[in-house]
Coordinates of C-alpha atoms in Angstrom, one line a residue:
M103 CA 46.5 14.7 42.3
A104 CA 46.2 11.8 39.4
S105 CA 47.2 9.1 41.6
S106 CA 44.8 9.6 44.3
R107 CA 42.0 10.2 41.8
L108 CA 43.1 6.7 39.9
A109 CA 43.0 5.4 43.6
R110 CA 39.6 6.6 44.1
W111 CA 37.8 5.3 40.3
R112 CA 40.1 2.0 41.4
S113 CA 38.5 1.4 45.0
L114 CA 35.1 2.4 43.1
F115 CA 35.5 0.0 40.3
P116 CA 34.0 -3.1 42.4
L117 CA 30.7 -1.1 43.2
V118 CA 30.2 -0.1 39.7
L119 CA 30.8 -3.8 38.4
L120 CA 28.8 -4.7 41.3
T121 CA 25.7 -2.4 40.3
V122 CA 26.1 -3.8 37.0
G123 CA 26.0 -7.3 37.4
A124 CA 22.9 -6.3 39.3
A125 CA 21.1 -4.7 36.6
Y126 CA 22.4 -7.0 34.4
S127 CA 20.8 -10.0 36.7
L128 CA 17.8 -7.9 37.4
A129 CA 16.8 -7.5 33.3
S130 CA 17.6 -11.5 33.3
W131 CA 15.0 -12.7 35.3
N132 CA 12.3 -14.5 34.3
W133 CA 9.7 -11.3 34.4
C134 CA 7.5 -12.6 31.5
G135 CA 6.3 -16.3 33.4
S136 CA 4.6 -18.6 31.8
W137 CA 1.9 -18.1 28.6
A138 CA -0.4 -20.5 28.6
E139 CA -2.1 -22.6 25.9
R140 CA -5.5 -22.6 24.9
A141 CA -8.2 -23.1 22.3
P142 CA -9.7 -19.6 20.3
V143 CA -13.0 -18.0 22.4
L144 CA -15.4 -16.3 20.0
V145 CA -15.9 -13.6 21.0
S146 CA -18.8 -12.4 18.1
Q147 CA -20.7 -14.2 15.4
V148 CA -23.1 -12.2 13.2
H149 CA -24.7 -13.5 10.0
G150 CA -27.1 -12.2 7.6
E151 CA -28.6 -13.5 3.9
G152 CA -30.5 -11.4 1.3
P153 CA -30.3 -8.5 -0.6
L154 CA -27.7 -6.3 -0.1
R155 CA -27.4 -2.9 1.5
A156 CA -24.3 -0.4 2.1
G157 CA -23.3 2.6 3.0
A158 CA -20.2 4.6 2.6
A159 CA -18.1 7.7 3.8
K160 CA -14.9 9.2 4.8
V161 CA -13.7 11.3 7.5
A162 CA -10.9 13.5 7.7
L163 CA -8.4 12.6 10.4
A164 CA -7.6 15.6 12.3
P165 CA -4.4 15.1 14.0
P166 CA -3.4 17.6 17.2
F167 CA -0.3 19.0 14.7
P168 CA 2.7 19.0 15.9
V169 CA 2.4 15.1 16.0
V170 CA 5.5 12.5 15.2
V171 CA 5.5 10.8 12.3
A172 CA 5.5 7.5 12.5
G173 CA 6.7 4.5 10.7
Y174 CA 10.5 4.2 11.8
T175 CA 12.6 3.9 14.5
P176 CA 14.4 7.5 16.1
P177 CA 14.7 10.2 15.4
R178 CA 11.6 10.8 13.9
P179 CA 10.5 13.7 12.7
E180 CA 7.9 15.9 14.0
A181 CA 5.1 17.3 11.4
D182 CA 2.7 20.3 11.9
Q183 CA 0.6 19.6 8.7
A184 CA -0.3 16.8 6.1
D185 CA 1.3 16.7 2.8
V186 CA -1.9 14.9 1.5
P187 CA -4.9 14.8 3.8
L188 CA -5.7 11.4 5.9
Y189 CA -8.6 9.9 6.3
A190 CA -10.9 7.3 8.4
R191 CA -13.1 5.7 5.6
A192 CA -16.0 3.5 6.1
V193 CA -18.3 1.2 4.5
V194 CA -21.4 -0.7 6.2
L195 CA -22.9 -3.4 4.9
E196 CA -26.2 -5.5 6.4
A197 CA -28.1 -7.9 4.6
G198 CA -30.8 -10.2 6.3
G199 CA -31.0 -7.5 9.6
T200 CA -27.5 -8.2 9.9
Q201 CA -24.9 -5.2 9.8
V202 CA -21.9 -5.1 9.6
G203 CA -18.9 -2.3 9.5
L204 CA -15.1 -1.9 7.8
V205 CA -12.9 1.4 8.8
S206 CA -10.0 1.8 7.2
L207 CA -7.5 4.2 9.0
D208 CA -4.8 5.7 6.9
L209 CA -2.4 4.6 9.8
L210 CA 0.6 2.5 10.2
L211 CA -1.6 0.1 12.5
V212 CA -4.3 -0.2 15.0
P213 CA -3.4 -1.7 18.3
D214 CA -6.0 -3.7 19.8
V215 CA -6.8 -0.8 22.8
L216 CA -7.6 1.4 19.9
A217 CA -9.5 -0.9 18.0
T218 CA -11.4 -1.1 20.8
R219 CA -11.9 2.5 21.6
V220 CA -13.5 2.7 17.8
R221 CA -16.3 -0.5 18.4
E222 CA -17.2 1.4 21.4
R223 CA -18.1 4.9 19.5
A224 CA -19.5 3.0 16.7
R225 CA -21.5 0.7 19.3
A226 CA -23.2 4.2 20.6
S227 CA -24.2 4.7 16.7
G228 CA -25.9 1.5 16.5
L229 CA -23.5 -0.4 14.8
E230 CA -22.1 -4.0 16.4
D231 CA -19.5 -5.8 14.7
V232 CA -16.7 -3.9 13.3
L233 CA -13.5 -4.6 11.4
V234 CA -11.0 -2.1 12.1
L235 CA -7.8 -1.7 9.4
A236 CA -4.9 0.2 9.1
T237 CA -3.5 0.9 5.5
H238 CA 0.1 0.6 7.0
T239 CA 1.3 4.0 5.9
H240 CA 4.9 4.8 7.2
S241 CA 4.7 8.2 7.1
S242 CA 1.6 9.5 8.3
L243 CA 0.9 9.9 12.2
G244 CA 2.4 8.5 15.1
G245 CA 1.1 8.9 19.1
Y246 CA -1.5 6.1 19.3
D247 CA 0.4 3.2 21.2
S248 CA 1.3 2.9 24.1
R249 CA 3.3 -0.3 24.3
W250 CA 7.1 0.9 25.2
V251 CA 7.8 -1.0 22.4
A252 CA 6.0 0.4 19.8
Q253 CA 6.7 3.7 20.9
L254 CA 10.3 3.0 20.5
S255 CA 10.3 1.1 17.3
G256 CA 7.1 3.0 15.8
T257 CA 4.8 5.1 17.1
G258 CA 6.7 7.5 18.8
R259 CA 5.5 9.0 22.3
Y260 CA 1.7 7.7 23.3
R261 CA -0.2 10.6 23.3
E262 CA -4.3 10.6 24.4
D263 CA -5.6 13.6 22.6
V264 CA -3.9 11.5 19.4
V265 CA -5.8 8.7 20.2
D266 CA -9.4 10.8 20.6
A267 CA -8.7 12.2 17.1
I268 CA -8.8 9.1 15.5
T269 CA -11.5 7.5 17.4
T270 CA -13.7 10.6 16.9
A271 CA -12.8 10.0 12.9
A272 CA -13.2 6.6 12.7
G273 CA -16.3 6.7 14.6
D274 CA -18.3 9.6 12.7
A275 CA -17.0 7.4 9.2
L276 CA -19.0 4.4 10.5
A277 CA -21.6 6.4 11.8
Q278 CA -22.2 8.4 8.7
A279 CA -22.1 5.0 6.3
A280 CA -24.7 3.5 8.7
A281 CA -26.9 6.5 8.1
S282 CA -26.2 6.2 4.3
L283 CA -27.5 2.3 3.8
A284 CA -29.4 2.4 0.3
P285 CA -29.8 -1.0 -2.0
V286 CA -26.6 -1.7 -3.7
S287 CA -25.7 -5.0 -6.2
L288 CA -22.4 -6.5 -5.5
E289 CA -19.8 -7.0 -8.7
V290 CA -16.3 -8.5 -7.8
G291 CA -13.0 -9.2 -9.7
E292 CA -9.3 -8.9 -9.7
A293 CA -6.5 -8.2 -12.0
R294 CA -2.8 -9.1 -11.7
Q295 CA 0.3 -7.0 -12.1
Q296 CA 3.4 -9.0 -10.8
K297 CA 6.0 -6.3 -11.7
F298 CA 4.4 -4.0 -8.9
V299 CA 5.7 -6.2 -6.2
I300 CA 8.6 -7.9 -5.2
S301 CA 9.8 -10.2 -1.5
R302 CA 12.4 -8.3 0.4
S303 CA 13.4 -10.9 1.9
G304 CA 13.1 -14.3 0.2
G305 CA 10.9 -16.8 -0.1
E306 CA 7.3 -16.8 -1.2
K307 CA 6.6 -14.7 -4.0
P308 CA 4.4 -11.8 -3.9
D309 CA 1.5 -12.4 -6.8
G310 CA 0.3 -8.7 -7.6
V311 CA -3.0 -9.8 -7.2
L312 CA -6.1 -7.0 -6.6
T313 CA -8.6 -7.6 -5.9
R314 CA -12.0 -5.2 -6.1
A315 CA -14.8 -5.6 -4.8
V316 CA -18.0 -2.6 -5.9
F317 CA -20.9 -1.8 -4.3
R318 CA -22.8 -0.3 -6.8
G319 CA -26.6 2.0 -6.0
Q320 CA -28.5 2.8 -8.1
E321 CA -27.4 6.2 -9.2
G322 CA -23.6 4.2 -9.7
P323 CA -20.9 3.4 -7.2
V324 CA -21.2 3.5 -3.8
A325 CA -18.3 2.3 -2.8
E326 CA -15.2 0.0 -3.6
L327 CA -12.7 -2.7 -1.6
L328 CA -9.3 -3.1 -3.0
L329 CA -7.1 -6.1 -1.5
F330 CA -3.9 -5.6 -2.3
A331 CA -0.3 -6.5 -0.4
A332 CA 2.7 -3.9 -1.1
H333 CA 4.3 -1.9 1.7
P334 CA 3.9 1.3 1.6
T335 CA 6.8 3.2 2.0
M336 CA 7.8 4.9 -0.4
V337 CA 7.3 8.4 0.9
P338 CA 10.7 9.2 1.8
R339 CA 12.1 9.4 5.6
R340 CA 12.8 12.2 8.1
R341 CA 10.0 14.4 6.2
A342 CA 8.4 16.9 8.6
Y343 CA 4.4 16.4 7.3
V344 CA 2.4 13.7 7.5
D345 CA 1.5 11.7 4.5
P346 CA -1.2 8.3 3.8
D347 CA 2.0 7.0 0.8
Y348 CA 0.0 5.1 -2.2
P349 CA -2.9 4.1 0.0
G350 CA -4.3 7.1 0.5
R351 CA -3.5 8.6 -3.2
L352 CA -5.2 5.2 -4.6
S353 CA -8.2 5.5 -2.6
A354 CA -8.5 9.7 -3.7
L355 CA -7.7 8.4 -7.2
R356 CA -10.6 6.1 -7.5
E357 CA -12.5 8.5 -5.5
E358 CA -12.0 11.0 -8.1
A359 CA -12.9 8.5 -10.9
G360 CA -16.5 8.2 -9.4
S361 CA -15.9 5.2 -7.8
G362 CA -17.2 5.9 -4.2
V363 CA -15.4 5.4 -1.1
T364 CA -12.5 3.3 -2.2
L365 CA -11.3 0.9 1.1
L366 CA -7.6 -0.2 0.2
L367 CA -7.4 -2.8 2.3
Q368 CA -4.0 -4.6 2.9
G369 CA -3.8 -8.4 2.5
A370 CA -0.5 -10.4 3.1
G371 CA 2.4 -8.4 2.7
G372 CA 4.9 -8.2 5.1
N373 CA 7.6 -9.3 3.0
A374 CA 6.1 -7.4 -0.1
T375 CA 7.6 -4.3 -1.1
V376 CA 6.9 -2.0 -4.0
A377 CA 8.6 -2.5 -7.5
Y378 CA 7.5 0.7 -9.3
S379 CA 10.5 2.5 -10.6
E380 CA 9.0 5.1 -12.3
G381 CA 10.3 8.5 -11.1
Q382 CA 11.6 9.3 -7.7
G383 CA 10.3 10.9 -4.1
L384 CA 6.8 12.0 -4.0
E385 CA 6.8 11.2 -7.8
R386 CA 6.6 7.9 -7.8
V387 CA 4.6 7.7 -5.2
S388 CA 2.1 9.3 -7.2
G389 CA 3.0 7.1 -10.2
F390 CA 2.6 3.6 -8.6
A391 CA -1.2 5.1 -7.3
H392 CA -2.0 6.2 -10.4
A393 CA -0.6 2.6 -12.3
L394 CA -2.4 0.4 -9.1
A395 CA -5.8 2.9 -10.3
E396 CA -5.5 1.9 -13.8
L397 CA -5.1 -2.2 -12.6
A398 CA -7.9 -1.8 -10.4
G399 CA -10.1 -0.1 -13.2
D400 CA -9.4 -2.9 -15.4
A401 CA -10.5 -5.8 -13.3
P402 CA -12.7 -7.4 -14.9
L403 CA -16.0 -7.5 -12.6
S404 CA -18.7 -10.3 -12.4
P405 CA -21.8 -9.7 -10.4
V406 CA -23.3 -11.3 -7.4
G407 CA -26.7 -12.6 -7.6
E408 CA -29.3 -10.6 -5.4
T409 CA -28.7 -12.8 -2.6
V410 CA -25.5 -12.2 -0.8
R411 CA -24.1 -13.9 2.3
L412 CA -23.2 -11.6 4.8
S413 CA -21.3 -12.8 7.9
L414 CA -18.4 -12.3 10.4
A415 CA -17.1 -13.7 13.5
R416 CA -14.3 -12.4 15.4
A417 CA -12.6 -14.9 18.4
D418 CA -9.5 -14.6 20.7
A419 CA -6.5 -16.1 20.2
A420 CA -3.8 -17.1 22.7
M421 CA -0.4 -16.2 21.5
P422 CA 2.6 -17.6 22.8
R423 CA 5.8 -16.4 24.7
P424 CA 7.2 -13.6 22.7
D425 CA 10.8 -14.5 21.8
A426 CA 13.6 -12.3 21.1
S427 CA 16.7 -14.7 20.1
R428 CA 16.4 -13.4 16.9
L429 CA 16.0 -9.5 17.5
V430 CA 19.3 -9.4 19.7
P431 CA 22.8 -10.4 20.9
A432 CA 22.4 -13.8 22.5
L433 CA 23.5 -12.1 25.9
T434 CA 20.4 -9.9 26.6
R435 CA 18.4 -12.6 24.8
A436 CA 16.2 -12.8 28.5
A437 CA 16.4 -9.0 28.8
G438 CA 14.8 -8.3 25.3
D439 CA 12.4 -11.3 26.2
N440 CA 11.1 -9.4 29.3
L441 CA 10.8 -5.9 27.2
L442 CA 8.6 -7.8 24.4
C443 CA 6.5 -9.5 27.3
E444 CA 5.8 -5.9 28.2
S445 CA 4.4 -4.8 25.6
A446 CA 2.9 -8.1 23.8
P447 CA -0.9 -9.1 24.1
R448 CA -1.5 -12.6 25.5
L449 CA -4.3 -12.5 23.7
A450 CA -4.9 -11.7 19.8
E451 CA -8.5 -11.4 17.7
V452 CA -8.4 -13.0 14.5
G453 CA -11.8 -12.6 12.3
A454 CA -13.6 -14.1 9.5
L455 CA -15.8 -12.5 7.1
M456 CA -17.9 -13.6 4.2
L457 CA -19.3 -11.4 1.5
G458 CA -20.7 -12.9 -1.6
P459 CA -18.0 -15.1 -2.8
L460 CA -15.6 -13.2 -1.0
K461 CA -14.1 -15.2 2.2
L462 CA -11.5 -13.5 4.0
V463 CA -9.3 -14.0 7.0
A464 CA -8.2 -10.7 8.9
V465 CA -5.1 -11.1 11.1
P466 CA -4.1 -8.7 13.6
G467 CA -0.4 -8.0 12.2
E468 CA 1.4 -9.0 9.0
P469 CA 1.7 -12.3 7.5
S470 CA 4.4 -12.8 4.9
V471 CA 3.6 -14.5 1.6
A472 CA 4.1 -17.9 2.7
A473 CA 2.7 -17.7 5.5
G474 CA -1.0 -16.0 3.5
V475 CA -0.9 -19.3 1.8
E476 CA -0.8 -21.5 5.0
L477 CA -3.9 -19.8 6.6
L478 CA -5.7 -19.5 3.2
R479 CA -4.9 -23.4 2.9
R480 CA -6.2 -23.7 6.7
T481 CA -9.3 -21.9 6.2
G482 CA -10.2 -22.2 2.5
A483 CA -10.6 -18.2 2.5
T484 CA -10.2 -16.4 -0.9
G485 CA -8.0 -13.6 0.9
V486 CA -6.3 -12.7 3.9
L487 CA -6.3 -9.1 5.7
G488 CA -3.4 -8.0 7.6
L489 CA -3.4 -5.2 10.1
A490 CA -6.6 -6.0 11.5
D491 CA -8.2 -5.6 15.1
G492 CA -4.9 -5.2 16.4
Y493 CA -0.9 -5.9 16.5
V494 CA 1.2 -8.7 17.0
G495 CA 4.2 -7.9 14.4
Y496 CA 5.2 -9.9 11.5
V497 CA 3.9 -13.4 11.1
E498 CA 6.5 -15.4 9.4
T499 CA 6.4 -19.8 9.0
A500 CA 7.4 -22.0 11.1
A501 CA 10.0 -23.5 9.5
N502 CA 11.4 -19.8 8.3
V503 CA 11.5 -18.7 12.1
Q504 CA 13.2 -22.1 12.8
G505 CA 15.9 -21.5 10.1
G506 CA 15.6 -17.5 10.7
L507 CA 14.9 -16.7 7.7
G508 CA 12.3 -14.3 5.5
E509 CA 11.0 -11.7 8.2
S510 CA 11.4 -13.9 11.4
R511 CA 14.3 -11.5 12.4
R512 CA 11.3 -9.4 13.0
Q513 CA 8.8 -11.7 14.9
Y514 CA 8.0 -10.9 18.0
F515 CA 7.2 -14.0 19.5
G516 CA 8.2 -18.0 18.6
P517 CA 7.8 -20.6 15.6
A518 CA 4.4 -21.0 17.0
L519 CA 2.7 -17.8 16.3
L520 CA 1.6 -19.0 13.2
E521 CA 0.1 -21.9 14.0
R522 CA -1.6 -20.4 16.7
L523 CA -3.5 -17.6 14.5
S524 CA -3.9 -20.5 12.1
V525 CA -5.9 -22.6 14.3
A526 CA -8.4 -19.8 15.3
A527 CA -8.5 -18.9 12.1
E528 CA -10.4 -21.9 11.2
F529 CA -12.7 -22.1 14.3
V530 CA -13.9 -18.1 12.6
A531 CA -14.2 -18.7 9.6
G532 CA -16.0 -22.3 10.7
A533 CA -17.7 -19.8 12.9
A534 CA -18.6 -17.7 9.7
G535 CA -19.5 -20.0 7.1
F536 CA -16.5 -22.0 5.1
T537 CA -14.2 -24.5 5.5
P538 CA -11.0 -25.9 3.1

């Protein structure tokens, strides 16, 4: 009996080997094709100058529980409640007849398809130009990115009802903000606490700068923007709750203190991680949010004149071909490229926002500190907004990618990625009215 079974296995072995070889050959076939390079194409450009008006609103995200908790590779817990509420927070600005909206979502990322759907809903209420940004919390709901790589690596199984819930909250927040427009003055300042952040992968160190913009109405602040760069990965993993991490807690603290609707915008923090060490677990998260809220409150503010320049330009940039060489073993490189190609966008949107003295470039990913420095140098911007209007993954300098350094081991594209984004950023910065 045993000998006959062994004989059958021996007879099947060539077939198994042939099947494995065929599968490997099929997976290694170049399904990706060539990715053409072209100049950036302007998709939107608005400009206004005059007295500033602003409106703001926040609307709770209502996840269709139970939902997967996004942020990390499997296994992922499912949540049937929120530990701290999740929100869509929006500010609408108007100067010289031009309106621009910003909406910040307590999410890990914003896929380009989701950004498009939010814009379509905003357009129905009369708002044409919107930046859609994620706070990058690694403990919020998932299920809103249909790309296979995203579903496998961070956001979990795609669900249309999750997308509907997010789109509704974002659209309602923008509509309510637009409906509450009122005259405001603009005040801008910054504070620094370098000990709050460290680099998790070497290279350029994060500076711990927090930039603050306050929109002050007749009866007090209407809203504020806080630009800061650090990964929101403080909430312990595997908790069966959705949670906005330190960005949501920070915004709530500032709002309770009378600062108006507060949007936390992530900067160039691809390699920046929180260094705050007081407390454990959720106590540590809360402690850091309080420390950042105090830092924001201490930031000295300078008033901007009555006439404010407001402009927003957005352009599509052609992406380089995906490159899995740093992500998978050499033997499976071709298969890895094919998997990335199925999920990677061929076009990505880059934006530039001018708001008085603030000149911000917006990129659809996680630029490292060094990549952010390069973007500032190339554009003359005062700051970089990450996680905006799409997601192409990490963005490292070409030198780091070629040397396998920094965050390059997490980057989906080859060394040309930053150059493609920088060329587009130069283009939209010029369209928005600022240059080096």
